[in-house]
Coordinates of C-alpha atoms in Angstrom, one line a residue:
X1 CA -8.7 -65.0 -62.5
X2 CA -10.7 -68.2 -62.1
X3 CA -13.2 -69.4 -64.7
X4 CA -15.9 -69.4 -62.0
X5 CA -15.1 -65.7 -61.2
X6 CA -15.2 -64.8 -64.9
X7 CA -18.5 -66.5 -65.5
X8 CA -20.0 -64.7 -62.4
X9 CA -18.8 -61.3 -63.6
X10 CA -20.2 -61.8 -67.1
X11 CA -23.5 -63.2 -65.8
X12 CA -24.3 -60.4 -63.5
X13 CA -24.6 -57.8 -66.3
X14 CA -28.1 -56.6 -67.2
X15 CA -29.1 -58.9 -70.0
X16 CA -32.9 -59.0 -69.6
X17 CA -34.5 -58.8 -73.0
X18 CA -36.6 -55.7 -72.8
X19 CA -37.5 -55.6 -76.5
X20 CA -41.1 -56.6 -77.0
X21 CA -41.3 -59.5 -79.6
X22 CA -43.2 -58.9 -82.8
X23 CA -45.4 -62.0 -82.3
X24 CA -47.1 -63.2 -79.2
X25 CA -44.9 -65.3 -76.9
X26 CA -45.2 -66.7 -73.4
X27 CA -43.3 -66.6 -70.2
X28 CA -41.8 -70.1 -70.9
X29 CA -40.2 -68.8 -74.1
X30 CA -39.1 -65.6 -72.4
X31 CA -37.3 -67.6 -69.6
X32 CA -35.8 -70.0 -72.1
X33 CA -34.3 -67.2 -74.2
X34 CA -32.7 -65.6 -71.1
X35 CA -31.2 -68.9 -70.0
X36 CA -29.9 -70.0 -73.3
X37 CA -28.4 -66.6 -74.1
X38 CA -26.5 -66.6 -70.9
X39 CA -25.3 -70.2 -71.4
X40 CA -24.0 -69.3 -74.9
X41 CA -22.3 -66.2 -73.6
X42 CA -20.5 -68.1 -70.7
X43 CA -19.7 -71.3 -72.6
X44 CA -18.8 -70.5 -76.2
X45 CA -16.2 -68.8 -78.2
X46 CA -17.2 -66.2 -80.8
X47 CA -15.6 -68.3 -83.7
X48 CA -15.2 -71.9 -84.5
X49 CA -13.4 -74.2 -87.0
X50 CA -9.9 -73.7 -88.5
X51 CA -11.5 -71.2 -91.0
X52 CA -12.9 -69.0 -88.2
X53 CA -16.7 -69.3 -88.8
X54 CA -18.7 -67.0 -86.6
X55 CA -21.0 -68.1 -83.7
X56 CA -24.5 -67.2 -84.8
X57 CA -26.3 -68.9 -81.9
X58 CA -27.5 -65.8 -80.1
X59 CA -28.6 -64.3 -83.4
X60 CA -30.6 -67.2 -84.3
X61 CA -32.2 -67.5 -81.0
X62 CA -33.2 -63.9 -80.9
X63 CA -34.5 -63.8 -84.4
X64 CA -36.9 -66.8 -84.0
X65 CA -37.8 -65.6 -80.5
X66 CA -38.8 -62.3 -81.9
X67 CA -41.0 -63.9 -84.5
X68 CA -42.9 -66.1 -82.0
X69 CA -40.8 -69.2 -81.5
X70 CA -41.8 -71.5 -78.7
X71 CA -39.5 -72.5 -75.7
X72 CA -39.2 -76.0 -77.3
X73 CA -38.0 -74.7 -80.7
X74 CA -35.4 -72.4 -78.9
X75 CA -34.1 -75.5 -77.1
X76 CA -33.8 -77.5 -80.3
X77 CA -32.0 -74.6 -82.1
X78 CA -29.6 -74.3 -79.2
X79 CA -28.7 -78.0 -79.3
X80 CA -28.2 -78.1 -83.0
X81 CA -26.1 -74.8 -83.3
X82 CA -24.1 -75.4 -80.2
X83 CA -22.9 -78.8 -81.4
X84 CA -20.2 -77.2 -83.6
X85 CA -19.1 -74.4 -81.3
X86 CA -15.9 -74.2 -79.3
X87 CA -15.4 -73.6 -75.6
X88 CA -14.9 -69.9 -74.7
X89 CA -11.3 -70.4 -73.6
X90 CA -10.1 -71.9 -76.9
X91 CA -6.7 -70.4 -77.8
X92 CA -6.0 -72.5 -80.9
X93 CA -9.0 -73.2 -83.1
X94 CA -7.2 -75.4 -85.5
X95 CA -5.8 -77.7 -83.0
X96 CA -8.6 -77.5 -80.4
X97 CA -6.4 -76.2 -77.7
X98 CA -8.4 -74.9 -74.7
X99 CA -6.5 -72.9 -72.0
X100 CA -7.5 -70.2 -69.6
X101 CA -5.1 -67.3 -70.1
X102 CA -3.8 -65.6 -67.0
X103 CA -3.8 -62.1 -68.2
X104 CA -5.4 -58.9 -67.1
X105 CA -6.8 -56.5 -69.7
X106 CA -7.2 -52.9 -68.6
X107 CA -8.0 -49.5 -70.1
X108 CA -4.2 -48.9 -70.3
X109 CA -3.3 -52.0 -72.2
X110 CA -6.4 -53.3 -74.1
X111 CA -5.1 -52.3 -77.5
X112 CA -2.1 -54.8 -77.0
X113 CA -4.6 -57.6 -77.4
X114 CA -6.4 -56.7 -80.6
X115 CA -6.6 -58.9 -83.7
X116 CA -6.2 -62.3 -82.1
X117 CA -9.2 -64.3 -81.1
X118 CA -7.4 -66.4 -78.5
X119 CA -7.9 -63.4 -76.3
X120 CA -11.7 -63.4 -76.8
X121 CA -12.6 -64.6 -73.3
X122 CA -10.3 -62.0 -71.7
X123 CA -11.6 -59.2 -73.9
X124 CA -15.1 -60.2 -73.1
X125 CA -14.3 -59.9 -69.4
X126 CA -12.8 -56.5 -70.0
X127 CA -15.7 -55.1 -72.0
X128 CA -18.3 -56.6 -69.6
X129 CA -16.8 -54.6 -66.8
X130 CA -16.6 -51.4 -69.0
X131 CA -20.2 -51.7 -70.2
X132 CA -21.4 -52.0 -66.6
X133 CA -19.6 -48.8 -65.8
X134 CA -20.4 -46.8 -68.9
X135 CA -23.6 -48.3 -70.3
X136 CA -23.9 -49.4 -73.9
X137 CA -23.8 -45.9 -75.4
X138 CA -20.8 -44.9 -73.4
X139 CA -19.0 -48.1 -74.3
X140 CA -19.5 -47.5 -78.0
X141 CA -18.5 -43.9 -77.6
X142 CA -15.2 -44.6 -76.0
X143 CA -14.1 -47.9 -77.6
X144 CA -15.6 -47.7 -81.1
X145 CA -16.2 -44.2 -82.3
X146 CA -13.6 -42.0 -80.3
X147 CA -10.5 -40.7 -82.1
X148 CA -8.3 -42.8 -79.8
X149 CA -10.2 -45.9 -80.7
X150 CA -9.4 -45.3 -84.4
X151 CA -5.8 -44.4 -84.4
X152 CA -3.6 -46.4 -86.8
X153 CA -3.3 -49.9 -85.5
X154 CA -6.4 -49.6 -83.2
X155 CA -9.0 -49.1 -86.0
X156 CA -12.0 -50.2 -84.0
X157 CA -14.6 -49.0 -86.5
X158 CA -12.9 -51.2 -89.1
X159 CA -12.8 -54.1 -86.7
X160 CA -16.5 -53.6 -86.0
X161 CA -17.1 -54.0 -89.7
X162 CA -14.8 -56.9 -90.2
X163 CA -15.7 -60.5 -90.5
X164 CA -18.6 -59.6 -93.0
X165 CA -20.1 -57.4 -90.3
X166 CA -20.5 -60.1 -87.7
X167 CA -19.3 -57.9 -84.8
X168 CA -21.6 -55.1 -85.9
X169 CA -24.5 -57.5 -86.0
X170 CA -23.6 -58.9 -82.6
X171 CA -23.6 -55.4 -81.1
X172 CA -26.8 -54.6 -83.0
X173 CA -28.8 -57.4 -81.5
X174 CA -27.6 -56.3 -78.1
X175 CA -28.6 -52.7 -78.7
X176 CA -32.0 -53.6 -80.2
X177 CA -32.9 -56.1 -77.3
X178 CA -31.2 -53.8 -74.7
X179 CA -28.8 -56.5 -73.6
X180 CA -25.6 -54.9 -72.3
X181 CA -24.1 -58.3 -72.1
X182 CA -24.5 -58.9 -75.8
X183 CA -23.0 -55.5 -76.6
X184 CA -19.9 -56.5 -74.5
X185 CA -19.8 -59.7 -76.6
X186 CA -19.9 -57.7 -79.8
X187 CA -17.0 -55.4 -78.8
X188 CA -14.9 -58.4 -77.7
X189 CA -15.6 -60.0 -81.1
X190 CA -14.7 -56.8 -82.9
X191 CA -11.5 -56.4 -80.9
X192 CA -10.6 -60.1 -81.8
X193 CA -10.7 -59.4 -85.4
X194 CA -8.2 -57.8 -87.8
X195 CA -9.5 -54.9 -89.8
X196 CA -10.6 -56.2 -93.2
X197 CA -10.3 -53.2 -95.5
X198 CA -8.6 -50.3 -93.6
X199 CA -8.7 -47.9 -96.5
X200 CA -12.5 -47.6 -96.4
X201 CA -13.5 -47.2 -92.8
X202 CA -12.0 -44.0 -91.4
X203 CA -15.1 -41.8 -91.3
X204 CA -13.2 -39.0 -89.4
X205 CA -10.9 -38.4 -92.4
X206 CA -13.2 -39.2 -95.3
X207 CA -14.0 -36.2 -97.4
X208 CA -17.6 -35.4 -98.0
X209 CA -19.5 -33.6 -100.7
X210 CA -19.7 -29.8 -100.3
X211 CA -23.1 -29.6 -102.0
X212 CA -26.4 -31.7 -101.7
X213 CA -25.8 -35.3 -101.3
X214 CA -26.8 -37.7 -104.1
X215 CA -29.1 -40.7 -103.8
X216 CA -27.6 -44.1 -103.9
X217 CA -29.2 -44.9 -107.3
X218 CA -27.3 -41.9 -108.8
X219 CA -24.1 -42.9 -107.2
X220 CA -24.6 -46.5 -108.4
X221 CA -24.8 -45.1 -112.0
X222 CA -21.5 -43.3 -111.5
X223 CA -20.0 -46.4 -110.1
X224 CA -20.9 -48.4 -113.3
X225 CA -19.6 -45.6 -115.5
X226 CA -16.3 -45.2 -113.7
X227 CA -13.4 -46.5 -115.7
X228 CA -11.4 -47.1 -112.5
X229 CA -13.9 -49.5 -111.0
X230 CA -13.7 -52.1 -113.8
X231 CA -14.0 -55.7 -112.5
X232 CA -10.9 -57.5 -111.4
X233 CA -10.1 -60.0 -114.1
X234 CA -9.9 -62.8 -114.8
X235 CA -12.8 -64.2 -112.8
X236 CA -11.8 -67.0 -110.4
X237 CA -14.7 -68.8 -108.7
X238 CA -12.4 -70.0 -105.9
X239 CA -11.1 -66.6 -104.8
X240 CA -11.8 -66.1 -101.1
X241 CA -13.9 -63.1 -100.1
X242 CA -11.1 -61.3 -98.2
X243 CA -8.9 -61.6 -101.4
X244 CA -11.8 -60.0 -103.3
X245 CA -11.9 -57.2 -100.7
X246 CA -8.1 -56.6 -101.1
X247 CA -8.3 -56.6 -104.9
X248 CA -11.3 -54.2 -104.9
X249 CA -9.0 -51.7 -103.1
X250 CA -6.1 -51.9 -105.6
X251 CA -5.2 -49.9 -108.7
X252 CA -6.9 -46.7 -107.5
X253 CA -10.2 -48.3 -106.6
X254 CA -10.0 -47.5 -103.0
X255 CA -9.7 -43.8 -103.7
X256 CA -12.5 -43.9 -106.3
X257 CA -14.8 -45.7 -103.9
X258 CA -14.1 -43.1 -101.3
X259 CA -14.9 -40.4 -103.8
X260 CA -18.2 -41.9 -104.6
X261 CA -19.1 -42.6 -101.0
X262 CA -18.5 -39.0 -100.2
X263 CA -21.2 -38.0 -102.6
X264 CA -23.8 -39.6 -100.4
X265 CA -23.1 -37.4 -97.5
X266 CA -23.1 -33.6 -97.5
X267 CA -21.4 -31.1 -95.4
X268 CA -23.7 -28.3 -96.5
X269 CA -24.6 -26.0 -93.6
X270 CA -28.1 -26.2 -94.8
X271 CA -28.3 -29.9 -94.3
X272 CA -30.7 -31.2 -91.6
X273 CA -28.7 -34.0 -89.9
X274 CA -31.6 -35.7 -88.1
X275 CA -34.0 -35.9 -91.0
X276 CA -31.1 -36.6 -93.4
X277 CA -30.1 -39.6 -91.3
X278 CA -33.6 -41.0 -91.2
X279 CA -33.8 -40.8 -95.0
X280 CA -30.4 -42.5 -95.4
X281 CA -31.1 -45.3 -93.0
X282 CA -34.3 -46.1 -94.9
X283 CA -32.5 -45.8 -98.2
X284 CA -29.8 -48.3 -97.1
X285 CA -32.5 -50.9 -96.3
X286 CA -34.1 -50.5 -99.7
X287 CA -30.8 -50.7 -101.5
X288 CA -29.6 -53.7 -99.5
X289 CA -32.8 -55.5 -100.3
X290 CA -32.3 -54.8 -104.0
X291 CA -28.6 -55.7 -103.8
X292 CA -29.5 -59.2 -102.5
X293 CA -32.6 -60.2 -104.5
X294 CA -31.8 -58.2 -107.6
X295 CA -28.3 -59.4 -108.5
X296 CA -29.6 -61.9 -110.9
X297 CA -29.9 -62.6 -114.6
X298 CA -33.1 -62.6 -116.7
X299 CA -34.6 -66.1 -117.3
X300 CA -32.3 -67.6 -114.9
X301 CA -33.1 -69.1 -111.5
X302 CA -32.5 -66.5 -108.7
X303 CA -29.3 -66.8 -106.7
X304 CA -28.8 -65.1 -103.3
X305 CA -25.3 -64.0 -102.6
X306 CA -24.1 -65.0 -99.1
X307 CA -22.1 -61.9 -98.5
X308 CA -24.7 -59.4 -99.9
X309 CA -27.2 -60.9 -97.5
X310 CA -25.0 -59.8 -94.6
X311 CA -25.3 -56.1 -95.8
X312 CA -29.1 -56.4 -95.5
X313 CA -29.1 -58.1 -92.1
X314 CA -26.6 -55.5 -90.8
X315 CA -28.7 -52.7 -92.1
X316 CA -31.4 -53.5 -89.6
X317 CA -29.3 -52.3 -86.6
X318 CA -28.1 -49.0 -87.8
X319 CA -30.9 -47.1 -86.2
X320 CA -30.2 -48.9 -82.9
X321 CA -26.6 -47.6 -83.1
X322 CA -27.7 -44.1 -83.6
X323 CA -30.1 -44.3 -80.8
X324 CA -27.3 -45.6 -78.5
X325 CA -24.6 -43.2 -79.2
X326 CA -24.7 -40.0 -76.9
X327 CA -23.6 -37.6 -79.6
X328 CA -23.3 -39.3 -83.0
X329 CA -20.8 -37.6 -85.3
X330 CA -18.9 -38.5 -88.4
X331 CA -19.9 -39.8 -91.8
X332 CA -21.7 -43.1 -92.3
X333 CA -20.1 -45.4 -94.9
X334 CA -21.6 -45.5 -98.4
X335 CA -23.1 -48.5 -100.2
X336 CA -23.5 -49.9 -103.6
X337 CA -26.2 -52.0 -105.3
X338 CA -26.8 -53.9 -108.5
X339 CA -29.9 -54.0 -110.7
X340 CA -33.4 -55.4 -110.1
X341 CA -34.5 -59.0 -110.8
X342 CA -37.3 -60.5 -112.8
X343 CA -38.1 -62.5 -109.7
X344 CA -39.5 -59.4 -108.0
X345 CA -42.3 -59.2 -110.7
X346 CA -43.6 -62.6 -109.9
X347 CA -47.0 -62.9 -108.3
X348 CA -47.2 -63.5 -104.6
X349 CA -50.0 -65.1 -102.6
X350 CA -51.8 -62.1 -101.1
X351 CA -53.5 -64.1 -98.3
X352 CA -51.6 -63.2 -95.1
X353 CA -48.1 -63.7 -96.8
X354 CA -46.1 -62.6 -93.8
X355 CA -47.7 -65.1 -91.4
X356 CA -47.0 -67.9 -93.9
X357 CA -43.5 -66.8 -94.5
X358 CA -42.5 -66.4 -90.8
X359 CA -44.3 -69.7 -89.7
X360 CA -41.9 -71.4 -92.0
X361 CA -38.8 -69.3 -91.7
X362 CA -38.4 -69.8 -88.0
X363 CA -37.9 -73.6 -88.7
X364 CA -35.2 -72.9 -91.5
X365 CA -32.0 -74.9 -90.6
X366 CA -29.7 -71.9 -91.5
X367 CA -29.8 -69.0 -89.1
X368 CA -29.2 -66.6 -92.0
X369 CA -32.6 -67.4 -93.5
X370 CA -34.8 -66.3 -90.6
X371 CA -32.5 -63.3 -89.9
X372 CA -33.0 -62.1 -93.4
X373 CA -36.8 -62.6 -93.3
X374 CA -36.9 -60.8 -90.0
X375 CA -35.1 -57.8 -91.5
X376 CA -37.4 -57.7 -94.5
X377 CA -40.5 -58.0 -92.2
X378 CA -39.3 -55.1 -90.1
X379 CA -38.6 -53.0 -93.2
X380 CA -42.2 -53.7 -94.4
X381 CA -43.7 -52.6 -91.2
X382 CA -42.2 -49.1 -91.1
X383 CA -43.3 -46.0 -93.0
X384 CA -41.3 -45.4 -96.1
X385 CA -40.9 -42.9 -98.8
X386 CA -41.6 -43.8 -102.4
X387 CA -38.2 -44.6 -103.8
X388 CA -39.9 -45.1 -107.2
X389 CA -40.4 -48.8 -106.3
X390 CA -43.5 -50.9 -105.5
X391 CA -44.2 -50.7 -101.7
X392 CA -44.5 -54.5 -101.7
X393 CA -40.8 -54.9 -102.4
X394 CA -40.1 -56.4 -99.1
X395 CA -42.7 -59.2 -99.0
X396 CA -41.8 -60.0 -102.6
X397 CA -38.1 -60.1 -101.7
X398 CA -39.0 -62.5 -98.8
X399 CA -40.8 -64.7 -101.3
X400 CA -37.6 -64.9 -103.3
X401 CA -35.6 -65.7 -100.2
X402 CA -38.1 -68.5 -99.2
X403 CA -38.2 -70.0 -102.7
X404 CA -34.5 -70.1 -103.0
X405 CA -33.7 -71.2 -99.3
X406 CA -36.6 -73.6 -99.1
X407 CA -40.1 -73.7 -97.6
X408 CA -38.9 -76.4 -95.3
X409 CA -42.2 -76.9 -93.4
X410 CA -43.9 -77.6 -96.7
X411 CA -41.4 -80.3 -97.5
X412 CA -39.2 -78.3 -99.8
X413 CA -35.5 -79.1 -99.5
X414 CA -33.5 -76.4 -97.8
X415 CA -31.6 -74.4 -100.5
X416 CA -28.2 -72.7 -100.3
X417 CA -26.8 -69.2 -100.4
X418 CA -24.6 -68.4 -103.4
X419 CA -20.8 -67.9 -103.0
X420 CA -19.8 -67.7 -106.7
X421 CA -19.4 -63.8 -106.8
X422 CA -22.3 -63.6 -109.1
X423 CA -21.5 -60.1 -110.3
X424 CA -19.1 -61.5 -112.8
X425 CA -20.7 -62.8 -116.0
X426 CA -18.6 -65.8 -115.9
X427 CA -20.2 -66.8 -112.6
X428 CA -23.4 -67.6 -114.6
X429 CA -21.7 -70.0 -117.0
X430 CA -22.9 -73.1 -115.1
X431 CA -26.4 -74.3 -115.6
X432 CA -29.0 -73.6 -112.9
X433 CA -29.1 -76.2 -110.1
X434 CA -32.2 -78.2 -109.5
X435 CA -31.7 -77.8 -105.7

């Protein structure tokens, strides 16, 4: 199939952004976001660089658009972010080889092309046609959550959660903004990944608690007390994240994590599935927030872990998944958190704090900053139960994020996410940076 025909097929999908932005926008910005998203979808691969970094361009654009960005800011972000991306037909990232593959992916052979991102463009063509025929919910039902999609070797739920949740986040943006084209991108990205930790994401076979489920705080306490889940030693600051994942599943840890995760979900016949899901989705956001901003040491400068941040930003899209799936079944994955931080007790300017935060965050050079602020802002806007925590948690957490990553519009230097695996005590041996 020619490149021109492929682009035509991908472009005719319904991609109109029907989600109403949180802040006032204008037709110029609305037209710009449509045009730039389509351009990214047709031109760029989902990964770049020899290490396989993920294309965040569409996430970045939608996050700032939703928070009131102008058309000119959207254009600037596109130009800066697109500069590092690769052509969609890249088949060898390390050597920069671009070649249109002459293959046809169908319902009968799609599983033969999993786990290799040289097939991304072909997988995108396939899932674009499928989402047009089935809709976003039907696409997820068949190609992510069905038994056939999770047979050994296919493992699409695991692939969706691979790459530090980037495929899930891509699909999530598509669901939230009602863009079938972005949902197709997310499935193509998931299919191009290898499953990261296959022991942990088989919800159809995960045992669940036969009694009432436990709150995550209680499960966390059991996690700390478990002799099996002792930290992998010695600490190595240079260990890659995927090696840490693998080590976290060795020596009986995988089974113990599964046992604890099962305590969060009840198979009791008295359980109210709908209300229980609402509580759990809310609980995940609280925990993910504390996991990010609370994993620190007293009297030390706060650090924000790069990978924990992705748990928070991914949590925002779980309601969109539940709303999209025709008949959601199975057990959602568990989660773990660390303790709270002294930074959360700091005083915060009470005068329109969100307006100040958002006005600065949309100009942050790193897409993850505004994505995190957007998630915290949404969490603060929705009614919530009292989890024995101050209801200002989210705006205080946003303050920690901005102070750490930089109030760039006020002249503060942009900060950095932490990659030291700060759960180990030895990760804190170095002095705090002045940056």
